[in-house]
Amino acid sequence: MARVRTRAARKSVSKGAKIIAGIIDNPRFFRAGKGRGVKPKVVTIKFDSKMSKKDFRTKADSLLRLSREGKLRKTPVKRDPQITRDYRGATIRRLAGRHRGDRAEQRRIAQKFSGRTSANRAGDGLDPDHVHELQLGGRDHADNLRWMDAYTNRTIGSQIAGQLRGVPDGTPVIIRVLGY
């Protein structure tokens, strides 16, 4: 026979989670590059209910991995718009080519990948996302791009940019993730 619960259910946040959150806030526990004596900047990205959960997790996992490896530093953004334009165009041509003769489907594909959506919620469209953010030292190259929900991509990018405002270039960055 099963035991009857005599105590209230546990809180959703365990002691272990609180300990880990404390460790995350302590930059000494992360590799932030070699020496230089520069204190790393802890940047927090937060899940928003309008974001794509899958894309947020993918992006958060990539940033956490790069953070643990000590590869994130604040850098000035040097973007070549032709790279993302070519990436976008190649994808649209490839997908639209699969639907020859179906004009409605070709239009839907072009609209979804156009980058001209308002991106007010998940599912409005897709953007090429830099896996290793340009503002965190990533390369502006097709090998560093993948498709991501436009709203999620733009929101995470602006969260990072807002927290890096006023931080000197070259400062190591540690990523902290909330809400997933």
Coordinates of N, CA, C and O in Angstrom, one line a residue, residues 11-177:
K11 N 8.8 22.6 -3.0 CA 8.8 23.7 -3.9 C 9.5 23.3 -5.2 O 10.3 22.4 -5.2
S12 N 9.1 24.0 -6.2 CA 9.7 23.7 -7.5 C 11.2 24.0 -7.7 O 11.8 23.5 -8.5
V13 N 11.7 24.9 -6.9 CA 13.1 25.2 -6.9 C 13.8 24.5 -5.8 O 13.6 24.8 -4.6
S14 N 14.7 23.6 -6.1 CA 15.4 22.8 -5.1 C 16.6 23.6 -4.6 O 17.1 24.5 -5.2
K15 N 17.2 23.0 -3.5 CA 18.4 23.6 -3.0 C 19.5 23.6 -4.0 O 20.3 24.5 -4.1
G16 N 19.6 22.4 -4.7 CA 20.6 22.3 -5.7 C 20.6 23.4 -6.8 O 21.6 23.9 -7.2
A17 N 19.3 23.7 -7.2 CA 19.2 24.8 -8.2 C 19.6 26.1 -7.7 O 20.3 26.9 -8.4
K18 N 19.4 26.4 -6.4 CA 19.8 27.6 -5.8 C 21.3 27.7 -5.7 O 21.9 28.7 -6.0
I19 N 21.9 26.5 -5.4 CA 23.4 26.5 -5.3 C 24.0 26.7 -6.7 O 24.9 27.5 -6.8
I20 N 23.4 26.1 -7.7 CA 24.0 26.2 -9.1 C 23.8 27.7 -9.5 O 24.7 28.3 -10.1
A21 N 22.7 28.3 -9.2 CA 22.5 29.7 -9.6 C 23.5 30.6 -8.9 O 24.0 31.5 -9.5
G22 N 23.9 30.3 -7.6 CA 24.9 31.0 -6.9 C 26.3 30.8 -7.6 O 27.0 31.8 -7.7
I23 N 26.5 29.6 -8.0 CA 27.8 29.4 -8.7 C 27.9 30.1 -10.1 O 28.9 30.7 -10.4
I24 N 26.7 30.1 -10.8 CA 26.7 30.8 -12.1 C 27.0 32.3 -11.9 O 27.7 32.9 -12.7
D25 N 26.5 32.9 -10.8 CA 26.8 34.3 -10.6 C 28.2 34.6 -10.2 O 28.6 35.7 -10.2
N26 N 29.0 33.6 -9.8 CA 30.3 33.7 -9.4 C 31.3 33.5 -10.6 O 31.5 32.3 -10.9
P27 N 31.8 34.5 -11.2 CA 32.6 34.3 -12.4 C 33.9 33.5 -12.2 O 34.4 33.0 -13.2
R28 N 34.3 33.3 -11.0 CA 35.5 32.5 -10.8 C 35.3 31.0 -11.2 O 36.3 30.3 -11.4
F29 N 34.1 30.6 -11.3 CA 33.8 29.2 -11.6 C 33.7 28.9 -13.1 O 33.5 27.8 -13.5
F30 N 33.9 29.9 -13.9 CA 33.8 29.8 -15.4 C 35.2 30.2 -16.0 O 35.9 31.0 -15.5
R31 N 35.5 29.5 -17.0 CA 36.7 29.8 -17.8 C 36.4 31.0 -18.6 O 35.5 31.0 -19.5
A32 N 37.1 32.1 -18.4 CA 36.8 33.3 -19.1 C 38.0 33.8 -19.9 O 38.2 35.0 -20.1
G33 N 38.8 32.9 -20.4 CA 39.9 33.3 -21.2 C 41.2 33.3 -20.4 O 41.2 33.0 -19.2
K34 N 42.3 33.6 -21.0 CA 43.6 33.5 -20.3 C 43.9 34.8 -19.7 O 44.1 35.8 -20.4
G35 N 44.1 34.8 -18.4 CA 44.6 36.0 -17.7 C 44.0 37.3 -18.0 O 42.8 37.5 -17.9
R36 N 44.8 38.3 -18.3 CA 44.4 39.7 -18.6 C 43.9 40.4 -17.4 O 43.8 41.6 -17.5
G37 N 43.5 39.8 -16.3 CA 43.0 40.5 -15.2 C 41.8 41.3 -15.4 O 41.4 42.1 -14.6
V38 N 41.0 41.0 -16.4 CA 39.7 41.7 -16.7 C 38.6 40.9 -16.1 O 38.5 39.7 -16.3
K39 N 37.8 41.5 -15.2 CA 36.7 40.8 -14.6 C 35.6 40.6 -15.7 O 35.2 41.5 -16.4
P40 N 35.1 39.3 -15.8 CA 34.1 39.0 -16.9 C 32.8 39.7 -16.6 O 32.4 39.9 -15.4
K41 N 32.0 39.9 -17.6 CA 30.7 40.5 -17.5 C 29.7 39.3 -17.6 O 29.8 38.5 -18.5
V42 N 28.8 39.2 -16.6 CA 27.8 38.1 -16.6 C 26.6 38.7 -17.4 O 26.0 39.7 -17.0
V43 N 26.2 38.1 -18.5 CA 25.0 38.5 -19.3 C 23.9 37.5 -19.1 O 24.2 36.3 -19.3
T44 N 22.7 37.9 -18.8 CA 21.6 37.0 -18.6 C 20.7 37.1 -19.7 O 20.3 38.2 -20.1
I45 N 20.3 35.9 -20.3 CA 19.3 35.9 -21.3 C 18.0 35.2 -20.7 O 18.2 34.3 -19.9
K46 N 16.9 35.8 -20.9 CA 15.6 35.3 -20.3 C 14.6 34.8 -21.4 O 14.5 35.5 -22.4
F47 N 14.0 33.7 -21.0 CA 12.9 33.2 -21.9 C 11.7 34.0 -21.8 O 11.3 34.4 -20.7
D48 N 11.1 34.3 -22.9 CA 9.8 35.1 -22.9 C 8.8 34.2 -23.5 O 9.0 33.4 -24.4
S49 N 7.6 34.2 -23.0 CA 6.5 33.3 -23.4 C 6.2 33.4 -24.9 O 5.6 32.5 -25.5
K50 N 6.5 34.5 -25.5 CA 6.3 34.7 -27.0 C 7.4 34.1 -27.8 O 7.3 34.0 -29.1
M51 N 8.4 33.6 -27.2 CA 9.6 33.0 -28.0 C 9.3 31.5 -28.3 O 8.5 30.9 -27.7
S52 N 10.0 31.1 -29.3 CA 10.0 29.6 -29.6 C 10.8 28.9 -28.6 O 12.0 29.2 -28.5
K53 N 10.2 28.0 -27.9 CA 11.0 27.3 -26.8 C 12.1 26.5 -27.4 O 13.2 26.5 -26.8
K54 N 11.9 25.8 -28.5 CA 12.9 25.0 -29.1 C 14.1 25.9 -29.6 O 15.3 25.6 -29.3
D55 N 13.8 27.0 -30.2 CA 14.9 27.9 -30.7 C 15.6 28.5 -29.5 O 16.9 28.7 -29.6
F56 N 14.9 28.9 -28.5 CA 15.5 29.5 -27.3 C 16.5 28.5 -26.7 O 17.6 28.9 -26.4
R57 N 16.1 27.3 -26.5 CA 17.0 26.3 -25.9 C 18.2 26.0 -26.8 O 19.3 25.9 -26.3
T58 N 18.0 26.0 -28.1 CA 19.1 25.8 -29.0 C 20.1 26.9 -28.8 O 21.3 26.7 -28.7
K59 N 19.6 28.1 -28.9 CA 20.5 29.3 -28.8 C 21.2 29.3 -27.4 O 22.4 29.6 -27.3
A60 N 20.4 29.1 -26.3 CA 20.9 29.2 -25.0 C 22.0 28.1 -24.8 O 23.1 28.4 -24.2
D61 N 21.8 26.9 -25.3 CA 22.8 25.8 -25.2 C 24.1 26.2 -25.9 O 25.2 25.9 -25.4
S62 N 24.0 26.8 -27.1 CA 25.1 27.2 -27.8 C 25.9 28.2 -27.1 O 27.2 28.2 -27.0
L63 N 25.2 29.2 -26.6 CA 25.9 30.3 -25.8 C 26.5 29.8 -24.5 O 27.6 30.2 -24.2
L64 N 25.8 28.9 -23.8 CA 26.4 28.3 -22.6 C 27.7 27.6 -22.9 O 28.7 27.6 -22.2
R65 N 27.6 26.8 -24.0 CA 28.8 26.0 -24.4 C 30.0 26.9 -24.7 O 31.1 26.7 -24.2
L66 N 29.7 27.9 -25.5 CA 30.8 28.9 -25.8 C 31.3 29.6 -24.6 O 32.5 29.9 -24.5
S67 N 30.4 29.9 -23.7 CA 30.8 30.6 -22.4 C 31.7 29.7 -21.6 O 32.7 30.1 -21.1
R68 N 31.3 28.4 -21.5 CA 32.1 27.5 -20.7 C 33.5 27.3 -21.3 O 34.5 27.1 -20.6
E69 N 33.6 27.4 -22.6 CA 34.9 27.2 -23.3 C 35.7 28.5 -23.3 O 36.8 28.5 -23.8
G70 N 35.1 29.6 -22.7 CA 35.9 30.9 -22.7 C 36.0 31.6 -24.0 O 36.9 32.4 -24.2
K71 N 35.1 31.4 -24.9 CA 35.2 31.9 -26.3 C 34.4 33.2 -26.5 O 34.3 33.7 -27.6
L72 N 33.7 33.7 -25.4 CA 32.9 34.9 -25.6 C 33.5 36.1 -25.0 O 33.9 36.2 -23.9
R73 N 33.7 37.1 -25.9 CA 34.2 38.4 -25.5 C 33.4 39.5 -26.3 O 33.0 39.3 -27.4
K74 N 33.3 40.6 -25.6 CA 32.6 41.7 -26.2 C 33.4 42.3 -27.3 O 34.6 42.6 -27.1
T75 N 32.9 42.3 -28.5 CA 33.6 42.8 -29.7 C 32.7 43.8 -30.5 O 31.5 43.6 -30.5
P76 N 33.3 44.7 -31.2 CA 32.5 45.6 -32.1 C 32.0 44.7 -33.2 O 32.6 43.8 -33.7
V77 N 30.7 45.0 -33.6 CA 30.1 44.2 -34.7 C 30.5 44.6 -36.0 O 30.4 45.8 -36.4
K78 N 31.1 43.7 -36.8 CA 31.4 44.0 -38.2 C 30.6 43.0 -39.1 O 31.0 41.9 -39.2
R79 N 29.5 43.5 -39.6 CA 28.6 42.7 -40.3 C 28.6 43.0 -41.8 O 28.6 44.2 -42.2
D80 N 28.7 42.0 -42.6 CA 28.6 42.2 -44.1 C 27.2 41.7 -44.5 O 26.9 40.5 -44.5
P81 N 26.3 42.6 -44.8 CA 24.9 42.2 -45.1 C 24.8 41.3 -46.2 O 23.8 40.5 -46.4
Q82 N 25.8 41.2 -47.1 CA 25.7 40.4 -48.3 C 25.8 38.9 -47.9 O 25.2 38.0 -48.5
I83 N 26.4 38.6 -46.8 CA 26.6 37.2 -46.3 C 25.2 36.6 -46.0 O 24.8 35.6 -46.4
T84 N 24.4 37.4 -45.1 CA 23.1 36.9 -44.7 C 22.1 37.0 -45.9 O 21.3 36.1 -46.0
R85 N 22.3 37.9 -46.8 CA 21.5 38.0 -48.0 C 21.7 36.8 -48.9 O 20.7 36.2 -49.4
D86 N 22.9 36.4 -49.1 CA 23.2 35.2 -49.9 C 22.7 33.9 -49.2 O 22.1 33.1 -49.9
Y87 N 22.8 33.8 -47.9 CA 22.4 32.7 -47.2 C 20.8 32.6 -47.3 O 20.3 31.5 -47.6
R88 N 20.2 33.7 -47.1 CA 18.7 33.8 -47.2 C 18.3 33.4 -48.7 O 17.4 32.6 -48.9
G89 N 18.9 34.0 -49.7 CA 18.5 33.7 -51.1 C 18.7 32.3 -51.5 O 17.9 31.7 -52.1
A90 N 19.8 31.7 -51.0 CA 20.1 30.3 -51.4 C 19.1 29.3 -50.7 O 18.6 28.4 -51.4
T91 N 18.6 29.6 -49.5 CA 17.6 28.8 -48.9 C 16.3 29.0 -49.6 O 15.6 28.0 -49.8
I92 N 15.9 30.2 -49.9 CA 14.6 30.4 -50.6 C 14.6 29.7 -52.0 O 13.7 29.0 -52.3
R93 N 15.7 29.8 -52.7 CA 15.8 29.1 -54.0 C 15.7 27.6 -53.9 O 15.0 27.0 -54.6
R94 N 16.4 27.1 -52.9 CA 16.4 25.6 -52.7 C 15.0 25.1 -52.3 O 14.5 24.2 -52.9
L95 N 14.3 25.8 -51.4 CA 13.0 25.4 -50.9 C 11.9 25.6 -52.0 O 11.1 24.8 -52.2
A96 N 12.0 26.8 -52.6 CA 11.0 27.1 -53.6 C 11.2 26.2 -54.8 O 10.2 25.8 -55.5
G97 N 12.4 25.7 -55.1 CA 12.6 24.8 -56.2 C 11.9 23.4 -56.0 O 11.6 22.8 -57.0
R98 N 11.7 23.1 -54.8 CA 11.0 21.8 -54.5 C 9.5 21.9 -54.8 O 8.8 20.9 -54.8
H99 N 9.0 23.1 -55.0 CA 7.6 23.4 -55.2 C 7.3 24.1 -56.5 O 6.5 25.0 -56.6
R100 N 8.0 23.6 -57.5 CA 7.8 24.2 -58.9 C 6.3 24.0 -59.3 O 5.7 23.0 -59.1
G101 N 5.8 25.1 -59.8 CA 4.4 25.1 -60.2 C 3.4 25.4 -59.1 O 2.2 25.7 -59.4
D102 N 3.8 25.4 -57.9 CA 2.9 25.8 -56.8 C 3.2 27.2 -56.3 O 4.0 27.4 -55.4
R103 N 2.7 28.2 -57.0 CA 3.0 29.6 -56.7 C 2.7 30.0 -55.3 O 3.4 30.7 -54.7
A104 N 1.6 29.5 -54.8 CA 1.2 29.9 -53.4 C 2.2 29.4 -52.4 O 2.6 30.1 -51.5
E105 N 2.7 28.2 -52.6 CA 3.7 27.7 -51.6 C 5.0 28.4 -51.8 O 5.7 28.7 -50.8
Q106 N 5.4 28.7 -53.0 CA 6.6 29.5 -53.2 C 6.5 30.9 -52.6 O 7.5 31.3 -52.0
R107 N 5.4 31.5 -52.7 CA 5.2 32.8 -52.0 C 5.3 32.7 -50.5 O 5.8 33.5 -49.8
R108 N 4.7 31.6 -49.9 CA 4.7 31.4 -48.5 C 6.1 31.2 -48.0 O 6.5 31.8 -47.0
I109 N 6.9 30.4 -48.8 CA 8.3 30.2 -48.4 C 9.1 31.5 -48.5 O 9.8 31.9 -47.5
A110 N 8.9 32.3 -49.5 CA 9.6 33.6 -49.7 C 9.2 34.5 -48.5 O 10.1 35.2 -48.0
Q111 N 8.0 34.5 -48.1 CA 7.6 35.4 -47.1 C 8.2 35.0 -45.7 O 8.6 35.8 -44.9
K112 N 8.1 33.7 -45.5 CA 8.7 33.1 -44.2 C 10.1 33.4 -44.0 O 10.6 33.7 -42.9
F113 N 10.9 33.4 -45.1 CA 12.4 33.6 -45.0 C 12.8 35.0 -45.4 O 14.0 35.2 -45.5
S114 N 11.9 35.9 -45.7 CA 12.2 37.2 -46.2 C 12.9 38.1 -45.2 O 13.7 39.0 -45.6
G115 N 12.6 37.9 -44.0 CA 13.2 38.8 -42.9 C 12.4 40.1 -42.8 O 12.8 41.0 -42.1
R116 N 11.3 40.3 -43.5 CA 10.6 41.5 -43.5 C 9.4 41.5 -42.6 O 8.6 42.4 -42.6
T117 N 9.3 40.4 -41.8 CA 8.2 40.3 -40.8 C 8.4 41.2 -39.6 O 9.5 41.6 -39.3
S118 N 7.3 41.6 -38.9 CA 7.4 42.4 -37.8 C 8.0 41.6 -36.6 O 8.6 42.2 -35.7
A119 N 7.9 40.3 -36.6 CA 8.4 39.5 -35.6 C 8.0 39.9 -34.2 O 8.7 40.1 -33.3
N120 N 6.6 39.9 -34.0 CA 6.1 40.2 -32.7 C 5.8 39.0 -31.9 O 5.4 39.1 -30.7
R121 N 5.9 37.8 -32.4 CA 5.7 36.6 -31.7 C 6.4 35.4 -32.4 O 6.7 35.6 -33.6
A122 N 6.5 34.3 -31.8 CA 7.2 33.2 -32.4 C 6.3 32.7 -33.6 O 5.1 32.8 -33.5
G123 N 7.0 32.3 -34.7 CA 6.3 31.8 -35.8 C 6.0 32.8 -36.9 O 5.5 32.5 -38.0
D124 N 6.3 34.1 -36.7 CA 6.1 35.2 -37.7 C 7.0 35.0 -38.8 O 6.7 35.5 -39.9
G125 N 8.2 34.5 -38.7 CA 9.2 34.3 -39.7 C 10.5 33.8 -39.2 O 10.6 33.5 -38.0
L126 N 11.4 33.6 -40.1 CA 12.7 33.0 -39.7 C 13.8 34.0 -40.1 O 13.7 34.7 -41.1
D127 N 14.8 34.1 -39.3 CA 16.0 34.9 -39.6 C 17.3 34.0 -39.6 O 17.3 33.1 -38.8
P128 N 18.3 34.4 -40.3 CA 19.6 33.7 -40.2 C 20.2 34.2 -38.8 O 20.2 35.4 -38.5
D129 N 20.5 33.2 -38.0 CA 21.1 33.5 -36.7 C 22.5 33.2 -36.6 O 22.9 32.1 -37.1
H130 N 23.4 34.1 -36.1 CA 24.8 33.7 -35.9 C 24.9 32.9 -34.6 O 24.5 33.3 -33.5
V131 N 25.3 31.6 -34.8 CA 25.5 30.7 -33.7 C 26.3 31.3 -32.6 O 26.0 31.4 -31.4
H132 N 27.5 31.8 -33.0 CA 28.4 32.5 -32.1 C 28.1 34.0 -32.4 O 28.6 34.5 -33.5
E133 N 27.4 34.7 -31.6 CA 27.0 36.1 -31.8 C 28.1 37.0 -32.2 O 29.2 36.9 -31.7
L134 N 27.9 37.8 -33.2 CA 28.9 38.8 -33.7 C 29.3 39.7 -32.5 O 30.5 40.0 -32.4
Q135 N 28.4 40.1 -31.7 CA 28.8 41.0 -30.6 C 29.6 40.3 -29.5 O 30.1 41.0 -28.6
L136 N 29.7 39.0 -29.6 CA 30.5 38.2 -28.6 C 31.7 37.5 -29.3 O 32.2 36.5 -28.8
G137 N 32.1 38.1 -30.4 CA 33.3 37.6 -31.1 C 33.1 36.6 -32.2 O 34.1 36.0 -32.6
G138 N 31.9 36.4 -32.6 CA 31.7 35.4 -33.7 C 32.0 35.9 -35.0 O 32.1 37.1 -35.2
R139 N 32.3 35.0 -36.0 CA 32.6 35.4 -37.3 C 31.3 35.6 -38.2 O 30.3 34.9 -38.0
D140 N 31.4 36.6 -39.1 CA 30.3 36.8 -40.0 C 30.5 36.0 -41.2 O 31.1 36.4 -42.2
H141 N 30.1 34.7 -41.1 CA 30.4 33.8 -42.2 C 29.2 32.8 -42.3 O 28.6 32.5 -41.3
A142 N 29.0 32.3 -43.5 CA 27.8 31.3 -43.6 C 27.9 30.1 -42.7 O 26.9 29.6 -42.3
D143 N 29.2 29.7 -42.4 CA 29.3 28.5 -41.5 C 28.8 28.8 -40.1 O 28.6 27.9 -39.3
N144 N 28.7 30.1 -39.8 CA 28.3 30.5 -38.4 C 26.8 30.8 -38.4 O 26.3 31.4 -37.4
L145 N 26.0 30.5 -39.5 CA 24.6 30.9 -39.5 C 23.7 29.6 -39.5 O 24.1 28.5 -39.9
R146 N 22.5 29.8 -38.9 CA 21.5 28.8 -38.9 C 20.2 29.5 -38.8 O 20.1 30.7 -38.4
W147 N 19.1 28.9 -39.2 CA 17.8 29.5 -39.2 C 17.2 29.4 -37.8 O 17.3 28.4 -37.1
M148 N 16.6 30.5 -37.4 CA 15.9 30.6 -36.1 C 14.7 31.5 -36.2 O 14.6 32.4 -37.0
D149 N 13.7 31.2 -35.3 CA 12.6 32.1 -35.2 C 13.0 33.5 -35.1 O 13.8 33.9 -34.2
A150 N 12.4 34.4 -35.9 CA 12.8 35.8 -35.9 C 12.6 36.5 -34.6 O 13.5 37.2 -34.1
Y151 N 11.5 36.3 -34.0 CA 11.2 37.0 -32.7 C 12.2 36.6 -31.6 O 12.8 37.4 -30.9
T152 N 12.5 35.3 -31.5 CA 13.4 34.7 -30.6 C 14.8 35.3 -30.8 O 15.5 35.7 -29.9
N153 N 15.3 35.2 -32.1 CA 16.6 35.7 -32.4 C 16.8 37.2 -32.1 O 17.8 37.6 -31.5
R154 N 15.8 38.0 -32.5 CA 16.0 39.4 -32.3 C 15.9 39.8 -30.8 O 16.6 40.7 -30.3
T155 N 15.0 39.1 -30.0 CA 14.9 39.4 -28.6 C 16.2 39.0 -27.9 O 16.7 39.8 -27.0
I156 N 16.7 37.8 -28.1 CA 18.0 37.4 -27.5 C 19.1 38.4 -27.8 O 19.9 38.8 -27.0
G157 N 19.2 38.7 -29.1 CA 20.2 39.7 -29.5 C 20.1 41.0 -28.8 O 21.1 41.6 -28.4
S158 N 18.9 41.5 -28.7 CA 18.8 42.8 -28.0 C 19.0 42.7 -26.5 O 19.5 43.7 -25.9
Q159 N 18.7 41.6 -25.9 CA 19.0 41.4 -24.5 C 20.5 41.4 -24.2 O 20.9 42.1 -23.3
I160 N 21.2 40.8 -25.1 CA 22.7 40.8 -24.9 C 23.2 42.2 -25.2 O 24.0 42.7 -24.4
A161 N 22.8 42.8 -26.3 CA 23.3 44.1 -26.6 C 23.1 45.1 -25.5 O 23.9 46.0 -25.1
G162 N 21.9 45.1 -24.9 CA 21.5 46.0 -23.8 C 22.4 45.9 -22.6 O 22.8 46.8 -22.0
Q163 N 22.8 44.6 -22.3 CA 23.6 44.4 -21.1 C 25.1 44.7 -21.4 O 25.9 44.8 -20.5
L164 N 25.5 44.7 -22.7 CA 26.9 45.0 -23.0 C 27.2 46.4 -23.3 O 28.3 46.8 -23.5
R165 N 26.1 47.2 -23.3 CA 26.2 48.7 -23.5 C 27.2 49.3 -22.4 O 26.9 49.1 -21.3
G166 N 28.2 49.9 -22.9 CA 29.1 50.6 -21.9 C 30.3 49.6 -21.4 O 31.1 50.1 -20.7
V167 N 30.2 48.4 -21.8 CA 31.3 47.4 -21.4 C 32.4 47.6 -22.4 O 32.2 47.6 -23.6
P168 N 33.7 47.7 -22.0 CA 34.8 47.8 -22.9 C 35.0 46.6 -23.8 O 34.7 45.5 -23.4
D169 N 35.4 46.9 -25.1 CA 35.7 45.8 -26.0 C 36.8 44.9 -25.4 O 37.7 45.3 -24.8
G170 N 36.6 43.6 -25.7 CA 37.6 42.6 -25.2 C 37.3 42.0 -23.8 O 37.9 41.1 -23.4
T171 N 36.2 42.5 -23.2 CA 35.8 42.0 -21.9 C 35.3 40.6 -22.0 O 34.4 40.4 -22.9
P172 N 35.7 39.6 -21.3 CA 35.2 38.3 -21.3 C 33.7 38.3 -20.9 O 33.3 39.1 -20.0
V173 N 32.9 37.4 -21.5 CA 31.5 37.4 -21.2 C 31.1 36.0 -20.7 O 31.5 35.0 -21.3
I174 N 30.3 35.9 -19.7 CA 29.7 34.7 -19.1 C 28.2 34.8 -19.3 O 27.6 35.8 -19.0
I175 N 27.6 33.7 -19.9 CA 26.2 33.7 -20.2 C 25.5 33.0 -19.0 O 25.9 31.9 -18.6
R176 N 24.4 33.6 -18.6 CA 23.5 33.0 -17.6 C 22.1 32.9 -18.3 O 21.7 33.9 -18.9
V177 N 21.4 31.8 -18.1 CA 20.1 31.6 -18.8 C 19.0 31.5 -17.7 O 19.2 30.7 -16.7

